[in-house]
Coordinates of C-alpha atoms in Angstrom, one line a residue:
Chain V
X14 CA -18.1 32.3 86.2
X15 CA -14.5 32.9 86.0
X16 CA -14.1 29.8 83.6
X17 CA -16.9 30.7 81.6
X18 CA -15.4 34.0 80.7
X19 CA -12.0 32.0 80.3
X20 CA -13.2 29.6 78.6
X21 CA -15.2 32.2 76.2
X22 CA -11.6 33.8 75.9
X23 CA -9.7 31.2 74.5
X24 CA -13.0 30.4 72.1
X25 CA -12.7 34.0 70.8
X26 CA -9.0 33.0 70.3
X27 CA -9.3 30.2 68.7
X28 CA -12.8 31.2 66.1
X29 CA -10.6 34.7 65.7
X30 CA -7.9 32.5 63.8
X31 CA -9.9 29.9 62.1
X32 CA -12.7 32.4 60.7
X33 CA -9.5 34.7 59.3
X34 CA -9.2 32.7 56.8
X35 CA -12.1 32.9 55.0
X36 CA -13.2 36.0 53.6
X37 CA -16.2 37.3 51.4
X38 CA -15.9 38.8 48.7
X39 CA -18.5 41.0 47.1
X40 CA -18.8 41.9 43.4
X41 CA -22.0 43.8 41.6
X42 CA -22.2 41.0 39.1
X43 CA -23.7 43.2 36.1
X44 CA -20.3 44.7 34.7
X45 CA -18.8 42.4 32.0
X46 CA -16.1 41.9 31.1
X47 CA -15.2 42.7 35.4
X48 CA -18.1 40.9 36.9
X49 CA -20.9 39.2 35.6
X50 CA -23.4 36.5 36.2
X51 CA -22.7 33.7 33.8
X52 CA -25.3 31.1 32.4
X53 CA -25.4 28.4 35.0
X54 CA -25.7 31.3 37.6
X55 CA -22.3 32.1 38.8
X56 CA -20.2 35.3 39.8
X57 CA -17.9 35.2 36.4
X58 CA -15.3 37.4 34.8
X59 CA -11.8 39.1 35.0
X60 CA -12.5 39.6 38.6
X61 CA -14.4 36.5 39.5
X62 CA -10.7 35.0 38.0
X63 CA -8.1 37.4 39.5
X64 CA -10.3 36.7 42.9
X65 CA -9.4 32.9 42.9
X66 CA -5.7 33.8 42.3
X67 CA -5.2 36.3 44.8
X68 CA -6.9 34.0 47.3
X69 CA -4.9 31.2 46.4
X70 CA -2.2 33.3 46.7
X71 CA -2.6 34.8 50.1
X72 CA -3.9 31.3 51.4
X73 CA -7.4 32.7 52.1
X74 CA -10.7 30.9 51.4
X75 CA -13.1 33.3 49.6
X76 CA -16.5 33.1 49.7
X77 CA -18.7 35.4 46.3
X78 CA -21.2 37.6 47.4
X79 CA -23.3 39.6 44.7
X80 CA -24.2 43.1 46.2
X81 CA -25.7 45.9 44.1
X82 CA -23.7 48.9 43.3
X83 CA -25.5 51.2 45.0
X84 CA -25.3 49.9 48.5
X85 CA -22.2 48.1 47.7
X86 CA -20.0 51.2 50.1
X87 CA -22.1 50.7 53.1
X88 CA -22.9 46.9 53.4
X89 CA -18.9 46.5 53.5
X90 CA -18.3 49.3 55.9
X91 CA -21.8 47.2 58.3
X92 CA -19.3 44.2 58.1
X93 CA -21.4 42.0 55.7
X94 CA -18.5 41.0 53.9
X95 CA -15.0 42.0 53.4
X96 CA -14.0 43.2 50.1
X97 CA -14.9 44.9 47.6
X98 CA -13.9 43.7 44.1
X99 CA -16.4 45.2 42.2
X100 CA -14.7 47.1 39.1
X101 CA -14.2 50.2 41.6
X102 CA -11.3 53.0 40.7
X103 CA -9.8 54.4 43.2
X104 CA -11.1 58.1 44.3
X105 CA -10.2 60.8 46.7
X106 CA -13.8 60.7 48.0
X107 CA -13.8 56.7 48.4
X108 CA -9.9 56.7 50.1
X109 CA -11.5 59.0 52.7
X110 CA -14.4 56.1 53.5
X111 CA -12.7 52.5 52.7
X112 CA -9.1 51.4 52.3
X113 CA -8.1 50.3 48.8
X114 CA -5.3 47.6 47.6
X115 CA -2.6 49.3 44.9
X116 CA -4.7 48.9 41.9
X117 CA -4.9 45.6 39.8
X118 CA -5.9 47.5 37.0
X119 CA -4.2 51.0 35.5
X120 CA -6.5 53.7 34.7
X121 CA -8.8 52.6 31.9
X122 CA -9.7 54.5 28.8
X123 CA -13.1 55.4 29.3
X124 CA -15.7 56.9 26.4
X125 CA -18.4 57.7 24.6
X126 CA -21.2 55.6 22.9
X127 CA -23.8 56.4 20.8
X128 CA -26.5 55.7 18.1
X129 CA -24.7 58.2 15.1
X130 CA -21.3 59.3 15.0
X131 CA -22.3 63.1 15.3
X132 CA -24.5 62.6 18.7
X133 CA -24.1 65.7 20.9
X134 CA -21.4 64.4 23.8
X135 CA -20.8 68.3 24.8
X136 CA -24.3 69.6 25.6
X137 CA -26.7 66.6 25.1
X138 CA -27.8 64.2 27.4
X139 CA -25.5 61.6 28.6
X140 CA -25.8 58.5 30.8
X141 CA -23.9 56.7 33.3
X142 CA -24.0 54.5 36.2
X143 CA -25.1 56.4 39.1
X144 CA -22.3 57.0 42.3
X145 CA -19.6 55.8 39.3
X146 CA -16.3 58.3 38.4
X147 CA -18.0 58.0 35.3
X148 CA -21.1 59.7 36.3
X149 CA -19.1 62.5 38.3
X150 CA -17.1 62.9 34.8
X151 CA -20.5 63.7 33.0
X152 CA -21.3 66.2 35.2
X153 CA -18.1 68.3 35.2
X154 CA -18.7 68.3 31.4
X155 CA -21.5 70.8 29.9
X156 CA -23.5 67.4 29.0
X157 CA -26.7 66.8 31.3
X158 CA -26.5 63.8 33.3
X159 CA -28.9 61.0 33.2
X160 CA -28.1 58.3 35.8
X161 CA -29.0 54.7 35.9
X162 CA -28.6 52.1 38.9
X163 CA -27.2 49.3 36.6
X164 CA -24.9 49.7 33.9
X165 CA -27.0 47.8 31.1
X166 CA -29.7 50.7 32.0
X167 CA -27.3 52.9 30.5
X168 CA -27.0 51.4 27.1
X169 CA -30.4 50.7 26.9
X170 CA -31.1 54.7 27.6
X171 CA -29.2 55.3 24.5
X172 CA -31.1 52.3 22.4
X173 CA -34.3 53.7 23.4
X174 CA -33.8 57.6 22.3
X175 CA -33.5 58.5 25.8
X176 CA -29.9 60.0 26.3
X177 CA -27.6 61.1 23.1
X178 CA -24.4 58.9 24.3
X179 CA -23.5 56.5 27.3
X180 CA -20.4 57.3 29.3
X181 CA -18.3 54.6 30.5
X182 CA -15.2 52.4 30.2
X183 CA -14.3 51.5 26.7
X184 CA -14.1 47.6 28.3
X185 CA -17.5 47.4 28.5
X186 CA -18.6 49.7 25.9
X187 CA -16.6 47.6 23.2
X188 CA -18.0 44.5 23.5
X189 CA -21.5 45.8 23.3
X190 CA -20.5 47.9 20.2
X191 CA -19.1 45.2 18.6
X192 CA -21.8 42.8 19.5
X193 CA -24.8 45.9 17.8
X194 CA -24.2 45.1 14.5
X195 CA -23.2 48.8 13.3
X196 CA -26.5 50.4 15.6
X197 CA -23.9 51.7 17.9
X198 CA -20.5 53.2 17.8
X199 CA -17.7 54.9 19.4
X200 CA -18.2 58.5 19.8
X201 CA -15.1 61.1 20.7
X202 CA -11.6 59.9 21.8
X203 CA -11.1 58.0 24.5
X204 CA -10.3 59.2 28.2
X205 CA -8.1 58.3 31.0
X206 CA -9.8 58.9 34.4
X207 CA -9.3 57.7 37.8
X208 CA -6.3 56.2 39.8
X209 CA -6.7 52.6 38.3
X210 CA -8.7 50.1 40.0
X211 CA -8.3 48.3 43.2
X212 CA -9.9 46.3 46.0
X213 CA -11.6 48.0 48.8
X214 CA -11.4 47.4 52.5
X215 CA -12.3 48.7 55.6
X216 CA -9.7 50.6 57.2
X217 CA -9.7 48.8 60.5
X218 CA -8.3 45.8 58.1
X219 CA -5.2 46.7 57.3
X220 CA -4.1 43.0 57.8
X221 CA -5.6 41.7 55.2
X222 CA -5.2 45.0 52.8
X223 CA -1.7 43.7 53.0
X224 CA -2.3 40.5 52.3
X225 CA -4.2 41.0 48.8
X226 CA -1.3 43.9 48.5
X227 CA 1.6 41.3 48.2
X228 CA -0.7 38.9 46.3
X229 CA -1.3 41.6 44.0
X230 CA 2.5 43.2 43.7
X231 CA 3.6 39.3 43.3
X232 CA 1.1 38.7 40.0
X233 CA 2.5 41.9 38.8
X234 CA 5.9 40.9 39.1
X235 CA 5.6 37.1 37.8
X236 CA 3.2 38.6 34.6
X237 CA 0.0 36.5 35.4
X238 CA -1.8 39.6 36.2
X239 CA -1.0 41.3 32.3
X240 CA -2.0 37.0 31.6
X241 CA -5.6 37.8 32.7
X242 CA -5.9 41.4 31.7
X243 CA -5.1 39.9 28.1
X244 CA -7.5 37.5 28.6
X245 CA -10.6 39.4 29.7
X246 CA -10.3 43.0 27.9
X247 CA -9.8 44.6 24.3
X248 CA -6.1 44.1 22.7
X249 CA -5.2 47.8 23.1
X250 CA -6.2 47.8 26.8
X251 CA -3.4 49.1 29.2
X252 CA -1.5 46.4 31.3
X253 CA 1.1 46.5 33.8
Chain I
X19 CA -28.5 21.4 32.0
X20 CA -29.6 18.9 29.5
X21 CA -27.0 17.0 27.4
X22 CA -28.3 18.2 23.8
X23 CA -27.8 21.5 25.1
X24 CA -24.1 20.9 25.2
X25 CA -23.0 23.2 22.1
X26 CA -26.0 25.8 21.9
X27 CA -24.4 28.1 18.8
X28 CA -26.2 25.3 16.8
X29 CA -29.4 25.3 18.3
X30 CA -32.2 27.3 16.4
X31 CA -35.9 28.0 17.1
X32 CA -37.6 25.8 19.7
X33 CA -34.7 23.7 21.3
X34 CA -32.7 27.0 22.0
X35 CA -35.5 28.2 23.8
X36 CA -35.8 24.9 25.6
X37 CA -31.7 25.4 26.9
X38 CA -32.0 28.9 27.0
X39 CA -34.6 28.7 29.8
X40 CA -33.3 25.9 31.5
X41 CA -29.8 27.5 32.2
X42 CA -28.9 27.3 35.5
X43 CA -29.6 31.0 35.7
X44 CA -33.1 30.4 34.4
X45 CA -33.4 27.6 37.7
X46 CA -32.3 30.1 39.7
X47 CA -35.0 32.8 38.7
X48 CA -37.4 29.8 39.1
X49 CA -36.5 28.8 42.3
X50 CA -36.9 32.7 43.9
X51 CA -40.4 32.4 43.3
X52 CA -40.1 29.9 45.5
X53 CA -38.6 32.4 47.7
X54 CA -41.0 34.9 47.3
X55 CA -44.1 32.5 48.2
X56 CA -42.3 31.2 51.3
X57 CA -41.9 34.9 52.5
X58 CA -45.6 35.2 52.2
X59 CA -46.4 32.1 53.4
X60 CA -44.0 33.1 57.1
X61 CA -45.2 36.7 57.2
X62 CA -48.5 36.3 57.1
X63 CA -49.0 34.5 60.3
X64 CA -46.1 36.4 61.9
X65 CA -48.0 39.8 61.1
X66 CA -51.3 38.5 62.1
X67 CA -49.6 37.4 65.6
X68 CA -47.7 40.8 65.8
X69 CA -51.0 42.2 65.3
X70 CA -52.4 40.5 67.2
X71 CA -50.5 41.4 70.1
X72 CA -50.6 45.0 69.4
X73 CA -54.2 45.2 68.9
X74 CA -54.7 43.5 72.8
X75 CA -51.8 45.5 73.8
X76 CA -54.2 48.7 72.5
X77 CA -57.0 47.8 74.3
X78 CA -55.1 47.2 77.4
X79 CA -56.8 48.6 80.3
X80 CA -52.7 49.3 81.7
X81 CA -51.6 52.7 80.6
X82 CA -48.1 51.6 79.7
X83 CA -49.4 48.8 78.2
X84 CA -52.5 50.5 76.1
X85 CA -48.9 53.3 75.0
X86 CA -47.0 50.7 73.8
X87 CA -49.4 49.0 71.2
X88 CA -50.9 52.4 70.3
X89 CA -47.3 53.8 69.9
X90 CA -46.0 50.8 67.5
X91 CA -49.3 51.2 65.5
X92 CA -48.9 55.2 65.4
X93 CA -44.7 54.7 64.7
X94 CA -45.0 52.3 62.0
X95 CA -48.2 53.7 60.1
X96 CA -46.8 57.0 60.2
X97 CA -43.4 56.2 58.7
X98 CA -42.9 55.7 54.8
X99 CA -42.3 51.6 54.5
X100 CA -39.1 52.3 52.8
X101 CA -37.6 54.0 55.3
X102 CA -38.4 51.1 57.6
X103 CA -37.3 48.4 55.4
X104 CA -33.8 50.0 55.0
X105 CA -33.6 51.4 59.0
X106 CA -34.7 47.6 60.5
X107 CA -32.7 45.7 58.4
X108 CA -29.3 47.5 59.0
X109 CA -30.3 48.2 62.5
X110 CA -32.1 44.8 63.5
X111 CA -28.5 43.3 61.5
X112 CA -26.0 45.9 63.5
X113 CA -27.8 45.3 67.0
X114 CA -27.9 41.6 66.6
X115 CA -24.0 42.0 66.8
X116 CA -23.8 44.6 68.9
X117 CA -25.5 42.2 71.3
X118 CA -23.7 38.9 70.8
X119 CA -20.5 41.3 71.0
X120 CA -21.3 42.2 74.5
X121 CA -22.1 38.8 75.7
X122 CA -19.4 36.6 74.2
X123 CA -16.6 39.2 73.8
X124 CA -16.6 41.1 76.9
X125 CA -12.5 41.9 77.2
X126 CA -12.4 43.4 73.8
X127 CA -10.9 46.4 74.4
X128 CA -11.5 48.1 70.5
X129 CA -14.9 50.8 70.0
X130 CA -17.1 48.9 67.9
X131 CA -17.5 52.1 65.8
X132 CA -13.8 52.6 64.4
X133 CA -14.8 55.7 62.1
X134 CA -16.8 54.7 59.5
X135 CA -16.4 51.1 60.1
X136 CA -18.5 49.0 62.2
X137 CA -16.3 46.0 63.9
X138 CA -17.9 43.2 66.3
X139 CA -15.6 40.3 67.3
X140 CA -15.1 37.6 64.8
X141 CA -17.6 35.1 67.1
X142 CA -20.0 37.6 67.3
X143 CA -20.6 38.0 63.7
X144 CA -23.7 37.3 62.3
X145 CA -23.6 35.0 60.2
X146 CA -20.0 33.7 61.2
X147 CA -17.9 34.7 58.5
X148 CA -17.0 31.4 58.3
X149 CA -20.4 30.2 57.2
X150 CA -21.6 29.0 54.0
X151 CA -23.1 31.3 51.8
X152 CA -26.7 29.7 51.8
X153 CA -26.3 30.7 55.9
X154 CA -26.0 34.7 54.6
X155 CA -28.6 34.2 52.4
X156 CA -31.0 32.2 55.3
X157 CA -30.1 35.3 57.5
X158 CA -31.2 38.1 55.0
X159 CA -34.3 36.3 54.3
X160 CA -35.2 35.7 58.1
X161 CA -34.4 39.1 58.5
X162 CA -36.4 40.5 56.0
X163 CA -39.5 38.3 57.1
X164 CA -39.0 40.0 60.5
X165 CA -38.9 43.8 58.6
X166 CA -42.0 42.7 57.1
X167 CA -43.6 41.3 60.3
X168 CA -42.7 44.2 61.8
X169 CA -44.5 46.5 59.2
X170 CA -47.3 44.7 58.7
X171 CA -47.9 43.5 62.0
X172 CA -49.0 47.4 62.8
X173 CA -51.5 47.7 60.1
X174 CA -52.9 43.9 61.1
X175 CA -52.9 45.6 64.6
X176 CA -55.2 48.8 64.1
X177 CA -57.7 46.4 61.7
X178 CA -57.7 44.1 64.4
X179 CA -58.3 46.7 66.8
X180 CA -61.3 48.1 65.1
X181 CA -62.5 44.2 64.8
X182 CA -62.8 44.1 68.3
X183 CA -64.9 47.6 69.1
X184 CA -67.1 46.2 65.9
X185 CA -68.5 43.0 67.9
X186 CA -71.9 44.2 69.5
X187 CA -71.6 45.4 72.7
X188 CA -74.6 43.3 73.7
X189 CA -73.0 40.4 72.8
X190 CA -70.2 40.9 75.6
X191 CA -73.1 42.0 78.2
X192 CA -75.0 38.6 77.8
X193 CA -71.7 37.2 78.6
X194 CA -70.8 38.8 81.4
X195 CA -74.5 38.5 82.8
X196 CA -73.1 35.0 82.2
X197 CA -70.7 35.3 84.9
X198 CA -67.8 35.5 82.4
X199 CA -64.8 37.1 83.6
X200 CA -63.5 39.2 81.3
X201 CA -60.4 37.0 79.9
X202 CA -63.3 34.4 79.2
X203 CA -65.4 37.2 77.4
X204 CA -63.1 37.9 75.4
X205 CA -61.3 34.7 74.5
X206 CA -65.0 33.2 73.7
X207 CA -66.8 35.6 72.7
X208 CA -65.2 38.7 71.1
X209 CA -62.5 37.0 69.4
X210 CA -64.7 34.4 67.6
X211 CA -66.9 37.0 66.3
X212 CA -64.3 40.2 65.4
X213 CA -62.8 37.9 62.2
X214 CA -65.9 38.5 60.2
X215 CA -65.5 42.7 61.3
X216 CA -61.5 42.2 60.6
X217 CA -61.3 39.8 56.8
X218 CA -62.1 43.0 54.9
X219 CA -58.8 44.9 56.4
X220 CA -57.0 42.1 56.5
X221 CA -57.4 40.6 53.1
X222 CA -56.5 44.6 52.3
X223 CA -53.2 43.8 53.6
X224 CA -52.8 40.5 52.2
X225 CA -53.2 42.0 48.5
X226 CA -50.8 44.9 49.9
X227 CA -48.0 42.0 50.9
X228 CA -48.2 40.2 48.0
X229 CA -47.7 43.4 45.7
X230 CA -45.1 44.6 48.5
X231 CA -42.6 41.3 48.2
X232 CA -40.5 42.9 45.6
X233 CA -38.8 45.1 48.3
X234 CA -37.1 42.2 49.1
X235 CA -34.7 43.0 45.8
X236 CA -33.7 46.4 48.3
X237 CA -32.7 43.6 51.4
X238 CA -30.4 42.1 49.1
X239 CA -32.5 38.9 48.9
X240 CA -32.2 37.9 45.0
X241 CA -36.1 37.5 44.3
X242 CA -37.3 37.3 40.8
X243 CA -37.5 41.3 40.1
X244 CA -33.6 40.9 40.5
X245 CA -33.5 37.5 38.3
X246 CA -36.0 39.4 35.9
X247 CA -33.9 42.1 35.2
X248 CA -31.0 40.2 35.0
X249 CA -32.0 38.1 32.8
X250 CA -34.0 40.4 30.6
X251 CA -30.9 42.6 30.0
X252 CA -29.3 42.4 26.4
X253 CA -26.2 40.0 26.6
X254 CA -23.3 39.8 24.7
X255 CA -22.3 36.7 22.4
X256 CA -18.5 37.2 24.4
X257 CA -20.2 36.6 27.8
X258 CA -23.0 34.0 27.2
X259 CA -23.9 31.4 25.2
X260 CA -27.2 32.7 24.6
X261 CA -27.0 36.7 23.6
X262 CA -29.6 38.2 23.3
X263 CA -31.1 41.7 22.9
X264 CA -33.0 43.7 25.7
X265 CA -35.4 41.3 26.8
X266 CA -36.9 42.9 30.2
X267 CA -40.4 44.1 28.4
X268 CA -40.7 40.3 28.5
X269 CA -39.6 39.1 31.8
X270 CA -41.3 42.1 33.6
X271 CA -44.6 40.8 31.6
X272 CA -44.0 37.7 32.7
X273 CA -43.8 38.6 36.9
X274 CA -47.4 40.8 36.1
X275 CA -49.2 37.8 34.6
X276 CA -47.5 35.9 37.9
X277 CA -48.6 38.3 40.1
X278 CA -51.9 38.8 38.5
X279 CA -53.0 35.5 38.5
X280 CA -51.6 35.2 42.1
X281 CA -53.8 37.9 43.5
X282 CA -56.5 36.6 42.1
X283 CA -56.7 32.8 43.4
X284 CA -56.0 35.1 46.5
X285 CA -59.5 36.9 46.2
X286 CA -61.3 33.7 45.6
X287 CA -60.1 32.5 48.7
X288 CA -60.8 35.0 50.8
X289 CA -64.3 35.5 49.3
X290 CA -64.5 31.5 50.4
X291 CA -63.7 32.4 53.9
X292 CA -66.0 35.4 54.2
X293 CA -69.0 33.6 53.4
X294 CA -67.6 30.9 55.7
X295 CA -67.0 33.5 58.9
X296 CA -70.7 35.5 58.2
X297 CA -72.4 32.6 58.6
X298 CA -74.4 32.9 62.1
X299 CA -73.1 36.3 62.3
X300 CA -75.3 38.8 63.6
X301 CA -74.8 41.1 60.9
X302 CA -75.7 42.1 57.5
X303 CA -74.5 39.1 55.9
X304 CA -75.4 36.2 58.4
X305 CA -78.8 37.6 58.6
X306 CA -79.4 37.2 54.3
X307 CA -78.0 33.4 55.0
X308 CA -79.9 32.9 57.2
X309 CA -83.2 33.6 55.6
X310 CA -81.6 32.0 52.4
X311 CA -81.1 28.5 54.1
X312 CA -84.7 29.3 56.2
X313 CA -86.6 29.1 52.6
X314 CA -84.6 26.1 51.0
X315 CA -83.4 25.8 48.1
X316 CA -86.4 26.4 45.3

């Protein structure tokens, strides 16, 4: 008996440093230019690329899960993965539930968008992504929220007469106004909300916040992380 | 993906479509169907044997026993499905662990509940989070088969248990007169006759399952609601190769026609096996067969 439990001991030893080293990574995979799924199926994007490096970086093996939004909090804090890379800014309200890296991203300009220039963004109806800073913005405002699970929902609330304007970054609002062919545009100026945006963990893994924290503060330093923010989002975006 | 697909800015009409549905998202949302007729094709027997089970557990002539099935059937029935299909699949996941952390980690010396967080041993996980992804994904499906055993194993269980009080009483009495005990009774003679008495409920539930798979979207299982409304969303020249505007009307249309036409070679089926188990029956049915086959074919 004694052996078995020693024996079980050093097992837990040895499995405790091998599985370490590979760690899953979810993403909601319906956010472009962050996360999206590309054509031949695959987690893509800013994040799907900033992921690799980091990894490579911190010599971790990382494994893409795709997780919807909405359970995305409590399916990290059940263990199913480890972090969460998902286009998340950092909150008050999240802080007190998850751990997050220093942010890989600075605040973001976020904004309105809308059929007509003159659509109501003060007292209308306004979408966002439901359980988003975005949404919580909408509802400090006099606008009356209309929430979606998914962030295409939101546009397509707008398209379809639905709600006035959409709320959300100007990342992925841009591309989709460009792409409309004049049927949308940019309503109001742009604002800056949030702490930036950053990787979640679970606060019993401070190890391995650490670990994406140097990996991060290292692609700061060397410029590869302004490299990919460049890459992935609008010319006037804000880098590091 | 096929080589004249290579460079599909230049593709137009038909041969766009042709690479536009063969991208290897498009195999994906193809091969979840495959998913979603596999889950049917494991829960339905694992439902049937859970109720099963729970039906001979209700008739039990043991008190405890007879409380048990009647209690899961009561319990399960009673309960919105949702509920259960979020409630068993985080707690059949997190008491899995639990379990396995107790047996093969018994000096750690950490709570497993650390605030918010819920932390099992790395060797207890479940999958290892060393696996390969298609393990996760194996894992989530198996446990989502067992949520909807679970479920629909108590409905199968009180149609099954009405099946049995249908059979004639006089048909066990002639077998007991037999000298039948009662395990032989029932074995031979109730259970053979109760299916005609149970298809009814039970292709009910069947028709119920089919419509119900799409919960598996709310396990995390990427079935082809998920695919469908990926897909269908508008895309965005700078993000595909294939934009597109909002094309869900489509897709959506697409999983009613499948599930249509699903249900429906479902109900010629089951009509099949009705006419099947009535024959002989002493009921209703049997009896019109039987004077149909008595005067011949005219």
């Amino acid at each position: 008996m004694r052996t078995l439990t020693l024996a079980g001991a050093v097992a837990c030893l040895a499995t405790g440093a091998l599985a370490q080293e590979v760690v899953r990574l979810a993403t909601e995979g319906a956010y472009p230019p962050y996360n999206f799924i590309n054509d031949q199926g695959e987690v893509d994007g800013f994040e799907r690329e900033l992921g690799d490096a980091l990894c490579a970086r911190a010599g971790l093996t990382c494994e893409w899960v795709v997780n919807q939004w909405d359970s995305i909090l409590p399916n990290l804090l059940g263990g199913n993965y480890d972090v969460i890379i998902a286009g998340m800014n950092i909150t008050n309200e999240r802080d007190a539930l998850i751990d997050f890296t220093q942010p890989y991203m600075p605040p973001a300009p976020a904004g309105y968008a809308a059929l007509s220039g003159d659509a109501d963004i003060a007292g209308g109806t306004v979408s966002a992504q439901a359980g988003t800073v975005h949404a919580g913005h909408v509802a400090d405002t006099g606008a009356t929220l209309l929430e979606f699970a998914t962030p295409e929902e939101t546009v397509q609330a707008v398209r379809d007469g639905e709600a006035d304007a959409v709320f959300a970054t100007h990342d992925f609002l841009l591309p989709i106004v460009a792409a409309s062919d004049g049927e949308m545009t940019i309503v109001g100026e742009p604002v800056i909300i949030g702490r930036g945006v950053g990787m979640g963990l679970r606060e019993s893994d401070a190890e391995l916040r650490d670990r994406f924290d140097t990996a991060i503060a290292a692609m700061k330093e060397d410029g590869s992380l302004n490299g990919l923010l460049a890459k992935w989002f609008p010319d006037n975006s804000p880098q590091f | 993906m096929l080589p004249a697909c290579a460079d599909p800015s230049t593709l137009e009409g038909l041969s766009w479509y042709l690479c536009y549905l063969t991208t290897g998202k498009h195999l994906s949302f193809y091969t979840s169907f495959g998913t979603v007729l596999l889950l049917l094709a494991v829960t339905a027997p694992a439902a049937l044997a859970l109720g099963f089970g729970g039906a001979m557990l209700a008739r039990s002539r043991v008190p405890p026993l007879a409380w048990i099935g009647k209690g899961y059937v009561a319990i399960v029935r009673g309960v919105p499905d949702i509920a259960f299909f979020l409630f068993f699949v985080v707690a059949l996941d997190q008491g899995f662990e639990y379990l396995r952390h107790r047996i093969m980690c018994a000096d750690w010396d950490q709570p497993v509940r650390q605030g918010n967080d819920f932390v099992v041993c790395d060797i207890a996980k479940l999958p290892l989070n060393s696996s390969p992804q298609w393990m996760h994904e194996i894992y989530g499906f198996a446990l989502a088969v067992l949520t909807f055993a679970i479920v629909f194993g108590a409905f199968a269980a009180n149609v099954l248990y009405g099946a049995m009080r249908a059979v004639p009483r006089a048909q066990m009495e002639t077998a007991e007169a037999y000298g039948m005990t009662h395990r032989q009774t029932f074995w031979r003679v109730l259970v053979p006759q109760m299916w005609v008495y149970a298809l009814p409920g039970l292709s009910n539930l069947w028709m119920v399952l089919i419509k119900a798979s799409p919960l598996l979207f709310l396990l995390g299982v990427e079935d082809i609601v998920y695919w469908a409304r990926d897909l269908g969303g508008s895309k965005t020249p700078q993000f595909t190769d294939y934009p597109h505007g909002d094309w869900r009307m489509w897709y959506f249309l697409f999983l009613l026609v499948f599930y249509l036409a699903f249900t429906r070679v479902s109900e010629v089926v089951l009509d099949r096996l009705m006419r099947r188990l009535t024959h002989g029956q002493a009921i209703a049915g049997g009896e019109a067969q039987r004077k149909t086959a008595m005067v011949g074919p005219a």
